[in-house]
Amino acid sequence: MLRKVISRRIIAEREEELPLSTMGELIKIAEENKGIISLGPGEPDFNTPKHIINFACKKLREGYTHYSSPAGRHGLREAIAKKLRKNNKIDVSPDQVIVTAGSTEAILLALMCTTDPGEGVLLPDPGFLAYRPTVETLSGMPLCVPHYEDAGFQFEVEEARKAILPEKTNVLIINSPSNPTGVVYKKKTLEKIADFACEYDLLIISDEAYERLVYGGEKHVSIGSLNGMENRVLTLHTFSKTYAMPGFRVGYAAGPECLINAMKKLHLYTTVCAPTISQEAALAALKGPQGCVSKMVKEYDRRRKLITERLNDIPGISCIEPRGAFYAFPNISSFGMKSFDFTMWLLKNARVATTPGTEFGKLGEGYVRCSFATSYEKINTAMDRVEKATKVLNKRKKKTR
Ligand SMILES: Cc1ncc(COP(=O)(O)O)c(C=O)c1O
């Protein structure tokens, strides 16, 4: 019998309604065209430090190829709790930690455990591109907190007050250092956010993926370390950025035990556990020498200075100084083009790939994200090309005046 092909609709509305990301398309174009310099990557260009790789290889040979408990391996959770106490001033026990497949999975588990259909989640705009679709997939209601360049892209409590639906909102997501703006929230800003969360009785999900990537004397402060916040904050960290190991897929969440327990319960039905071998690699990262991190941060800093200076020297472009993560978020609105069109124009005319600001929310219109997780030399050449190509746009501007 000839079996007929399936004709019913198999894709759920929930998925169909998700906006298409242009990132995949842009990365593909950049990869397929050898001459293009990509300032697109959201991952370190460094290789994972050798001692981490060697340890992981050894453990693989020793047979660490089985599931771990959904919470994560006890030794790793102990090391994480110790690190949180020492570096982040967050006092948690290993039972208040869950190891996840990257912090992306921690975001998903946390939102699944806290957000019922129709409930509001406050999130930054512009902000990391996974927040909004994750809330939408869960039939929650994304409530965007605008972050304006005029305010240095800092969180403004007044904006959150305008965005909140007090009766329907349980969760506030913050992200510092920020992807895509590179901004680090000041301690006094965090204090205000903490007061706001108490006023509206909100849980804070604090995504600190770039906690170690701060520059120019900037200090990263975990909001979970502030007075009285220990039970109100779920802190998310990852090994992807600090130790250049995004492909290992390992991150963690720490916070109130009831929420961590709920996440552990759900973990069994999502991925069961973070890859066991990656958990071993993460342990090596935490316990091993930290010089590799300082070395990478020093190099990111050198590139950060270069890209900020070069962008600000280009007529028509202005860029506030990123103090964290590895992104510059220049304002290109003077060219009178939509972010997406400008990105495509740059790709064609300068052979430089950037990410349209609108990938990160409506307020990303007028901006592009330039990653400096690429070599100093490539950044310099990319800036030469952008400078040369945009001369045409500046000339056009003069003519139309
Ligand atoms: C702000 C932020 N949070 C979380 C993640 C997810 O990282 P991972 O899932 O690799 O831990 C990223 C990755 O780009 C990010 O930029």
XYZ file of C-alpha atoms and ligand atoms in Angstrom:
417
model
C 0.000 0.000 0.000
C 1.248 3.425 -0.884
C 1.307 5.404 2.345
C 0.134 8.983 1.915
C 2.146 11.888 3.200
C 0.859 13.621 6.292
C -1.584 16.388 5.423
C -2.672 17.646 8.828
C -1.082 20.736 10.346
C 1.667 19.426 12.596
C 3.250 22.668 13.762
C 1.600 24.189 16.816
C 0.378 27.789 16.714
C 2.708 28.494 19.595
C 5.679 27.780 17.343
C 4.266 29.348 14.215
C 3.700 32.617 16.001
C 7.333 32.910 17.031
C 9.134 35.586 15.028
C 11.820 34.354 12.654
C 15.309 35.313 13.754
C 17.455 36.885 11.054
C 20.576 35.758 12.924
C 20.680 32.295 11.361
C 20.416 33.751 7.864
C 23.131 36.320 8.532
C 25.499 33.760 10.019
C 24.939 31.554 6.966
C 25.758 34.388 4.557
C 28.853 35.288 6.580
C 30.042 31.684 6.620
C 29.434 31.091 2.933
C 31.286 34.201 1.821
C 34.879 33.876 2.801
C 35.744 37.556 2.423
C 33.183 38.700 4.961
C 34.342 39.717 8.423
C 31.767 38.722 10.969
C 31.083 40.860 14.012
C 28.084 38.651 14.633
C 29.255 35.953 17.043
C 27.719 35.693 20.471
C 30.409 33.284 21.584
C 34.096 33.583 22.489
C 36.522 33.143 19.611
C 39.054 31.614 22.021
C 39.514 27.875 22.322
C 38.565 26.257 25.606
C 41.674 26.310 27.868
C 43.805 23.177 27.484
C 43.636 22.012 31.090
C 39.823 21.868 30.835
C 39.937 19.873 27.603
C 42.554 17.480 28.984
C 40.552 16.845 32.134
C 37.361 16.223 30.118
C 39.194 13.768 27.817
C 40.592 11.900 30.815
C 37.153 11.676 32.413
C 35.602 10.435 29.176
C 38.126 7.604 29.081
C 37.337 6.840 32.712
C 33.724 6.259 31.718
C 31.909 9.461 32.657
C 29.349 8.792 29.987
C 26.279 8.149 32.120
C 23.402 10.360 33.229
C 23.909 12.450 36.323
C 21.125 13.384 38.725
C 18.838 16.162 37.393
C 20.311 18.518 39.990
C 23.826 18.008 38.665
C 26.853 16.244 40.132
C 27.254 16.881 43.822
C 30.963 17.792 43.616
C 30.222 20.418 40.983
C 27.312 21.891 42.935
C 29.568 22.112 45.991
C 32.225 23.925 43.975
C 29.571 26.252 42.513
C 28.151 27.093 45.963
C 31.685 27.868 47.159
C 32.359 30.058 44.115
C 29.039 31.903 44.577
C 29.925 32.614 48.199
C 33.442 33.788 47.406
C 33.030 35.680 44.126
C 29.393 36.749 44.109
C 28.699 37.069 47.861
C 25.649 34.866 47.439
C 25.205 32.462 50.312
C 23.633 29.228 49.023
C 23.998 25.534 49.820
C 24.684 22.963 47.049
C 20.987 22.023 47.319
C 20.090 25.482 46.131
C 21.980 24.959 42.887
C 20.890 23.204 39.694
C 23.305 22.535 36.832
C 21.714 22.983 33.408
C 22.513 22.573 29.724
C 23.784 26.128 29.394
C 21.990 29.030 31.003
C 19.543 28.948 28.083
C 18.045 25.839 29.643
C 18.008 27.512 33.053
C 15.981 30.400 31.567
C 13.494 27.927 30.101
C 13.173 25.830 33.275
C 12.861 28.908 35.483
C 10.122 30.419 33.346
C 8.299 27.088 33.018
C 8.288 26.796 36.798
C 7.176 30.354 37.524
C 4.941 31.531 34.709
C 1.406 30.368 34.078
C -0.391 31.173 30.792
C -1.440 34.818 30.679
C 1.015 35.928 33.351
C 3.358 38.824 32.730
C 7.147 38.714 32.753
C 9.110 41.961 32.777
C 12.125 41.832 30.494
C 14.643 44.291 29.046
C 14.238 45.873 25.607
C 16.728 45.760 23.988
C 17.565 42.464 25.635
C 18.905 38.957 25.039
C 16.887 37.435 22.225
C 15.790 34.262 24.057
C 13.698 35.954 26.769
C 10.712 37.085 24.761
C 10.198 33.934 22.639
C 10.548 31.762 25.745
C 7.854 33.710 27.565
C 5.659 33.608 24.459
C 6.138 29.871 23.982
C 4.812 29.405 27.492
C 1.795 31.601 26.635
C 3.038 34.185 29.089
C 2.941 37.897 28.435
C 6.260 39.662 27.758
C 6.244 43.103 29.377
C 9.120 45.092 27.940
C 11.075 47.501 30.114
C 12.601 50.042 27.721
C 16.300 50.764 28.159
C 17.186 54.086 26.520
C 20.556 55.239 25.282
C 19.920 58.631 26.942
C 19.926 56.825 30.271
C 23.105 54.937 29.323
C 20.929 51.852 28.668
C 20.559 51.471 32.428
C 17.416 49.981 33.978
C 14.996 52.776 34.909
C 12.509 51.901 37.611
C 10.031 54.449 36.248
C 9.959 52.559 32.948
C 9.358 49.261 34.753
C 6.543 50.905 36.698
C 4.896 51.906 33.418
C 5.319 48.407 31.967
C 4.133 46.267 34.881
C 0.662 44.808 35.210
C 0.830 44.471 39.001
C -1.948 41.895 39.355
C -0.515 39.611 36.706
C 3.247 39.847 37.071
C 5.445 37.494 39.110
C 8.813 37.746 37.439
C 11.344 40.370 36.429
C 14.280 39.348 34.231
C 17.410 41.471 34.381
C 20.684 41.003 32.540
C 23.905 42.708 33.531
C 26.437 42.873 31.905
C 24.001 43.200 29.060
C 23.709 41.497 25.745
C 23.386 43.477 23.434
C 24.286 46.878 24.949
C 27.423 45.917 26.898
C 26.132 47.986 29.788
C 26.790 47.010 33.395
C 24.131 48.017 35.930
C 25.473 50.240 38.691
C 25.111 49.080 42.276
C 22.728 51.936 42.982
C 20.589 50.841 40.014
C 20.527 47.305 41.405
C 19.448 48.670 44.797
C 16.536 50.457 43.100
C 15.600 47.301 41.184
C 15.670 45.364 44.470
C 13.297 47.904 46.083
C 11.006 47.761 43.053
C 10.908 43.939 43.199
C 10.012 44.078 46.901
C 7.326 46.697 46.304
C 5.590 44.487 43.705
C 6.622 41.215 45.355
C 8.446 39.943 42.259
C 10.932 37.140 41.757
C 14.040 38.388 39.947
C 15.747 36.169 37.397
C 19.205 37.677 37.163
C 21.022 36.530 34.037
C 24.711 37.114 34.727
C 26.152 35.201 31.773
C 28.926 37.790 31.350
C 29.698 38.257 35.057
C 33.470 37.986 34.583
C 33.681 40.057 31.404
C 33.843 43.586 32.809
C 36.328 46.314 31.932
C 37.759 49.673 32.840
C 37.539 49.167 36.585
C 33.839 48.228 36.377
C 32.641 45.824 39.067
C 29.959 43.247 38.534
C 27.533 43.062 41.449
C 25.084 40.171 41.796
C 21.675 41.436 42.860
C 21.259 38.250 44.899
C 24.023 39.492 47.202
C 22.112 42.613 48.231
C 20.616 42.855 51.653
C 17.361 40.907 52.034
C 17.379 39.578 48.449
C 18.518 35.990 49.061
C 15.023 34.541 48.675
C 13.867 36.741 45.859
C 16.566 36.145 43.254
C 17.362 33.279 40.946
C 20.919 33.861 39.703
C 21.917 32.372 36.352
C 25.545 31.827 35.399
C 27.252 29.953 32.594
C 30.603 28.444 31.690
C 30.072 29.368 28.026
C 31.519 32.876 28.118
C 33.928 32.996 31.078
C 35.772 29.810 30.150
C 35.109 29.844 26.387
C 33.225 26.565 26.465
C 29.816 27.232 24.838
C 29.717 23.872 23.067
C 29.972 21.999 26.358
C 26.495 23.342 27.208
C 26.831 23.863 30.907
C 25.465 26.583 33.149
C 23.646 26.776 36.462
C 20.965 28.486 38.493
C 21.065 29.251 42.204
C 18.297 30.581 44.397
C 15.297 29.780 46.574
C 15.195 26.050 47.341
C 11.505 25.660 46.412
C 12.186 27.020 42.914
C 15.369 24.973 42.472
C 13.425 21.848 43.520
C 10.698 22.620 40.984
C 13.340 23.069 38.292
C 14.976 19.746 39.236
C 11.597 18.024 38.963
C 11.024 19.444 35.490
C 14.603 18.765 34.412
C 13.839 15.066 34.379
C 11.355 15.681 31.551
C 13.472 18.079 29.474
C 17.122 17.020 29.196
C 17.408 14.886 32.386
C 20.719 16.552 33.205
C 23.461 18.727 31.785
C 25.943 16.507 29.882
C 27.878 14.595 32.534
C 31.211 15.050 30.808
C 30.581 18.794 30.544
C 29.911 18.900 34.261
C 33.354 17.357 34.807
C 34.864 19.951 32.478
C 33.059 22.682 34.444
C 34.558 21.361 37.662
C 38.029 21.575 36.113
C 37.248 25.137 35.053
C 36.240 26.198 38.572
C 39.006 24.383 40.400
C 41.813 25.010 37.919
C 44.022 28.061 37.344
C 42.069 31.243 36.593
C 44.837 32.982 34.649
C 43.195 31.905 31.381
C 40.138 34.015 32.233
C 42.166 37.151 33.009
C 44.095 36.665 29.774
C 40.912 36.498 27.703
C 39.385 39.471 29.525
C 42.536 41.503 28.863
C 42.322 40.755 25.148
C 38.577 41.531 24.995
C 39.366 44.836 26.691
C 41.991 45.719 24.068
C 39.466 45.010 21.306
C 36.713 46.878 23.158
C 38.827 50.039 23.255
C 39.638 49.684 19.573
C 36.076 49.119 18.385
C 34.587 51.900 20.536
C 37.171 54.400 19.359
C 36.914 53.390 15.718
C 33.095 53.413 15.691
C 32.962 56.861 17.276
C 35.426 58.171 14.693
C 33.096 57.240 11.834
C 30.831 60.133 10.831
C 27.174 59.242 11.388
C 27.893 56.567 14.004
C 28.026 56.985 17.775
C 28.605 54.315 20.359
C 28.429 54.425 24.124
C 31.342 52.684 25.774
C 30.530 49.053 26.568
C 31.750 48.204 30.068
C 30.934 44.511 29.991
C 30.197 41.440 27.825
C 31.744 41.527 24.341
C 29.368 43.720 22.389
C 29.307 47.299 21.145
C 25.861 48.672 20.310
C 26.379 51.670 18.020
C 23.627 54.080 17.062
C 23.321 54.217 13.264
C 20.008 56.079 13.080
C 21.567 59.147 11.428
C 21.771 57.192 8.168
C 17.971 57.056 8.047
C 17.894 53.313 7.411
C 16.163 50.565 9.375
C 18.595 48.455 11.397
C 17.934 45.414 9.271
C 18.432 47.321 6.004
C 21.630 48.869 7.323
C 22.940 45.444 8.309
C 22.222 44.066 4.839
C 23.725 47.177 3.256
C 26.920 46.752 5.312
C 27.118 43.105 4.408
C 26.967 43.971 0.709
C 28.955 47.181 0.644
C 31.522 46.681 3.396
C 31.492 42.891 3.613
C 31.079 43.165 7.360
C 28.397 41.195 9.216
C 26.681 42.774 12.207
C 23.400 41.969 13.937
C 20.381 44.285 13.541
C 19.425 45.851 16.876
C 15.814 44.834 16.289
C 16.790 41.208 16.949
C 16.885 42.292 20.586
C 13.559 44.120 20.721
C 11.709 47.066 19.218
C 14.003 49.524 20.932
C 16.951 48.060 19.093
C 15.726 49.959 16.009
C 18.435 52.422 14.995
C 21.260 50.250 16.375
C 23.381 47.299 15.315
C 25.264 44.900 17.553
C 28.970 44.447 16.862
C 30.618 41.584 18.695
C 34.272 41.982 19.604
C 34.685 38.263 20.167
C 36.806 38.274 17.048
C 40.465 39.130 16.514
C 41.884 42.647 16.962
C 43.156 42.652 13.395
C 39.803 41.610 11.943
C 38.009 44.295 13.968
C 40.437 46.896 12.689
C 39.945 45.835 9.064
C 36.168 45.676 9.562
C 36.208 49.244 10.869
C 38.311 50.402 7.872
C 35.694 48.887 5.602
C 32.720 50.383 7.465
C 34.388 53.785 7.493
C 35.034 53.653 3.756
C 31.602 52.306 2.819
C 29.596 54.744 4.930
C 31.255 57.712 3.178
C 28.661 57.170 0.437
C 25.843 57.349 2.971
C 27.253 60.528 4.491
C 27.559 62.125 1.049
C 23.949 61.159 0.301
C 22.897 62.768 3.576
C 24.585 66.039 2.626
C 22.862 66.089 -0.776
C 19.402 65.597 0.650
C 19.827 68.361 3.234
C 22.597 37.282 28.145
C 22.760 35.837 27.816
N 22.216 34.931 28.617
C 22.313 33.618 28.375
C 22.983 33.160 27.266
C 23.011 31.686 27.008
O 24.265 31.137 27.127
P 24.465 29.577 27.365
O 23.179 28.907 27.106
O 25.532 29.191 26.422
O 24.867 29.448 28.795
C 23.563 34.079 26.366
C 24.243 33.615 25.157
O 24.559 34.332 24.252
C 23.454 35.446 26.662
O 23.980 36.376 25.853
